[in-house]
Amino acid sequence: MFTHPSGILKQLYPSLYWNVKTNEPAIFLTFDDGPTPGVTEWILEILKSYNAKATFFCIGKNVEMHPELYQQIVSEGHAVGNHTYQHLNGWKVSKNNYLEDVQKCAQLIDSKIFRPPYGKISSQQIRVLKNEFKIVMWSVLSKDYDPRTSKEKSLGISLKQLKGGDIITLHDSLKAADKMKYVLENLLQHTQQKGWILKKITESELSVV
């Protein structure tokens, strides 16, 4: 997937949210695929130490397995979003199966923001889901999940041309954990030095840009 989606891609899918329109020096950190024991708690602790908020796009079956961890995310003031129940690739399943999986996740996660796993979603799926959800993509994809990408390269991707309103995607999964921790620590230090605010994504803040 694209680390920094192009203007052309954004024009092709104007109903998706690629960044957040804001007048503040704000960056929007997001985490996909949790909650994951041993990883998500670490993220919550370091975010607290920097007084930073983030958005966690959770997989429904993980919420079902780890409800206390999910509640910790919510109770500490972070936002949550729907990331399907089974982490489905929208290009590989039927529209109906995909929508049913999203709704199964919605029974566990009280949120009207949604992110498609792998960033892969069909036009038909978008057409239906945009009536109920704000579909959130990203402006920066760290590639912390990719074994071919070093932690230094992942950090470089995350910091490249960073600007207010950017949505950065990291992963609170076991596969990404080591790289994600390196990127997140350095990213938090960098944003603090720059005087940027780390905010969660709320439905009211989203607008097509």
XYZ file of C-alpha atoms in Angstrom:
209
model
C 0.000 0.000 0.000
C 1.009 3.616 -0.540
C 2.999 5.167 2.312
C 1.911 8.673 1.245
C -1.267 8.466 -0.897
C -1.223 10.697 -3.964
C -3.605 13.513 -4.788
C -4.895 11.425 -7.684
C -5.845 8.579 -5.344
C -7.649 11.015 -3.069
C -9.539 12.439 -6.056
C -10.607 8.935 -7.115
C -12.078 8.284 -3.650
C -13.313 11.693 -2.438
C -15.716 10.229 0.151
C -12.817 8.683 2.104
C -10.943 10.670 4.751
C -7.207 10.873 4.065
C -6.397 13.590 6.572
C -8.161 15.835 9.078
C -8.932 19.440 8.285
C -7.632 21.436 11.225
C -6.308 24.897 12.004
C -4.268 23.510 14.902
C -0.725 22.109 14.706
C -2.284 18.677 15.256
C -1.189 15.190 14.196
C -3.564 12.228 14.370
C -1.944 8.954 15.446
C -3.852 5.768 14.645
C -3.238 2.124 15.543
C -4.681 -0.830 13.625
C -5.365 -4.480 14.489
C -5.575 -4.502 18.302
C -6.229 -4.689 21.075
C -3.212 -6.948 21.632
C -2.052 -7.924 25.136
C 1.519 -6.891 25.835
C 1.487 -4.333 23.015
C -1.555 -2.107 23.452
C -0.818 -1.532 27.165
C 2.682 -0.354 26.291
C 1.258 2.125 23.767
C -1.256 3.449 26.281
C 1.481 3.986 28.857
C 3.785 5.941 26.558
C 0.906 7.998 25.136
C -0.031 8.932 28.705
C 3.531 10.018 29.454
C 3.382 12.445 26.504
C -0.199 13.534 27.226
C -1.070 12.321 23.731
C -4.337 10.917 22.414
C -4.767 8.454 19.551
C -7.352 6.439 17.650
C -7.420 2.649 17.802
C -9.059 0.817 14.890
C -9.887 -2.459 16.598
C -10.625 -5.893 15.170
C -13.909 -7.181 16.581
C -12.663 -10.648 17.487
C -9.760 -9.092 19.425
C -12.196 -6.892 21.348
C -14.219 -10.006 22.121
C -11.123 -11.827 23.417
C -9.705 -8.864 25.352
C -12.631 -6.720 26.566
C -10.721 -5.300 29.538
C -7.966 -4.015 27.264
C -10.533 -2.476 24.936
C -12.189 -0.755 27.892
C -8.798 0.570 29.003
C -8.369 2.271 25.619
C -11.764 3.942 25.993
C -11.407 4.837 29.676
C -8.072 6.564 29.048
C -9.767 8.934 26.617
C -8.699 7.562 23.244
C -10.980 7.078 20.255
C -11.915 3.682 18.832
C -12.951 2.674 15.340
C -14.334 -0.343 13.512
C -11.743 -2.454 11.646
C -14.082 -5.363 10.758
C -14.624 -8.405 12.951
C -12.179 -10.748 11.193
C -9.756 -8.315 9.507
C -11.204 -8.967 6.059
C -9.665 -7.900 2.771
C -12.507 -6.121 0.978
C -11.099 -7.053 -2.427
C -11.310 -10.779 -1.683
C -14.819 -11.196 -0.248
C -18.315 -10.425 -1.478
C -19.989 -7.148 -0.645
C -22.560 -8.858 1.588
C -19.994 -10.900 3.522
C -17.908 -7.795 4.075
C -20.835 -5.702 5.269
C -22.004 -8.467 7.615
C -18.518 -8.628 9.125
C -18.450 -4.856 9.652
C -21.847 -5.013 11.376
C -20.689 -7.880 13.611
C -17.797 -5.661 14.710
C -20.188 -2.735 15.224
C -22.016 -4.766 17.884
C -18.797 -4.680 19.934
C -17.402 -1.245 19.077
C -19.543 1.843 19.567
C -18.071 4.045 16.854
C -19.054 5.634 13.577
C -15.541 5.696 12.153
C -14.256 2.780 10.103
C -10.979 1.768 8.500
C -10.786 -1.055 5.946
C -8.078 -3.641 6.735
C -5.126 -3.363 4.316
C -6.791 -0.190 3.020
C -8.630 -2.463 0.566
C -12.294 -1.742 0.006
C -14.462 -1.880 -3.121
C -16.555 0.946 -4.547
C -19.714 -1.034 -3.764
C -18.661 -1.498 -0.151
C -17.840 2.211 0.127
C -21.212 3.166 -1.316
C -23.047 1.329 1.451
C -20.732 1.981 4.392
C -20.360 5.731 3.870
C -24.040 6.102 4.821
C -23.256 4.856 8.328
C -19.533 5.427 8.852
C -16.817 7.955 8.211
C -14.281 5.824 6.312
C -10.811 6.849 7.483
C -7.671 6.050 5.511
C -4.289 7.738 6.160
C -1.821 10.275 4.847
C 1.196 8.430 6.317
C 1.581 4.627 6.440
C 4.602 3.674 8.566
C 5.005 0.115 7.177
C 5.924 -1.047 10.678
C 4.274 -4.393 9.798
C 6.566 -5.052 6.810
C 9.600 -7.286 7.575
C 11.387 -5.830 4.533
C 11.276 -2.319 6.034
C 13.861 -1.488 8.712
C 12.849 0.401 11.832
C 14.931 3.372 10.636
C 13.186 3.373 7.255
C 9.798 3.096 8.966
C 10.616 6.116 11.120
C 11.822 8.031 8.071
C 8.534 7.320 6.290
C 6.591 8.489 9.359
C 8.467 11.789 9.637
C 8.706 12.619 5.928
C 7.006 15.936 5.137
C 4.877 15.612 8.270
C 2.296 18.383 8.531
C -0.745 19.392 10.537
C -3.793 17.252 9.886
C -1.791 14.174 8.901
C -3.177 10.777 9.876
C -0.326 8.396 10.746
C -0.940 4.648 10.795
C 0.937 2.291 13.123
C -0.053 -1.200 14.294
C -0.591 -2.584 17.805
C 0.038 -6.149 16.682
C 2.681 -8.687 17.724
C 4.146 -8.707 14.216
C 4.745 -4.955 14.198
C 5.533 -4.476 17.907
C 9.329 -4.056 17.912
C 9.391 -1.689 14.955
C 6.301 0.190 16.098
C 7.828 0.860 19.533
C 10.950 2.357 17.970
C 8.925 4.524 15.599
C 6.417 5.661 18.215
C 9.022 6.698 20.803
C 10.949 8.748 18.248
C 7.781 10.144 16.691
C 6.492 11.331 20.071
C 9.815 13.001 20.830
C 9.816 14.695 17.431
C 6.258 16.002 17.678
C 6.869 17.274 21.204
C 9.953 19.197 20.035
C 7.923 20.677 17.171
C 5.115 21.719 19.502
C 2.517 19.586 17.732
C -0.581 18.257 19.492
C -1.340 14.536 19.261
C -5.122 14.214 18.966
C -7.691 11.474 18.511
C -10.024 11.462 15.501
C -13.590 12.413 16.300
C -16.515 12.201 13.940
C -17.196 15.929 14.242
C -13.640 16.832 13.178
C -13.755 14.916 9.931
C -14.407 16.660 6.662
C -13.485 15.778 3.091
C -10.346 17.637 2.047
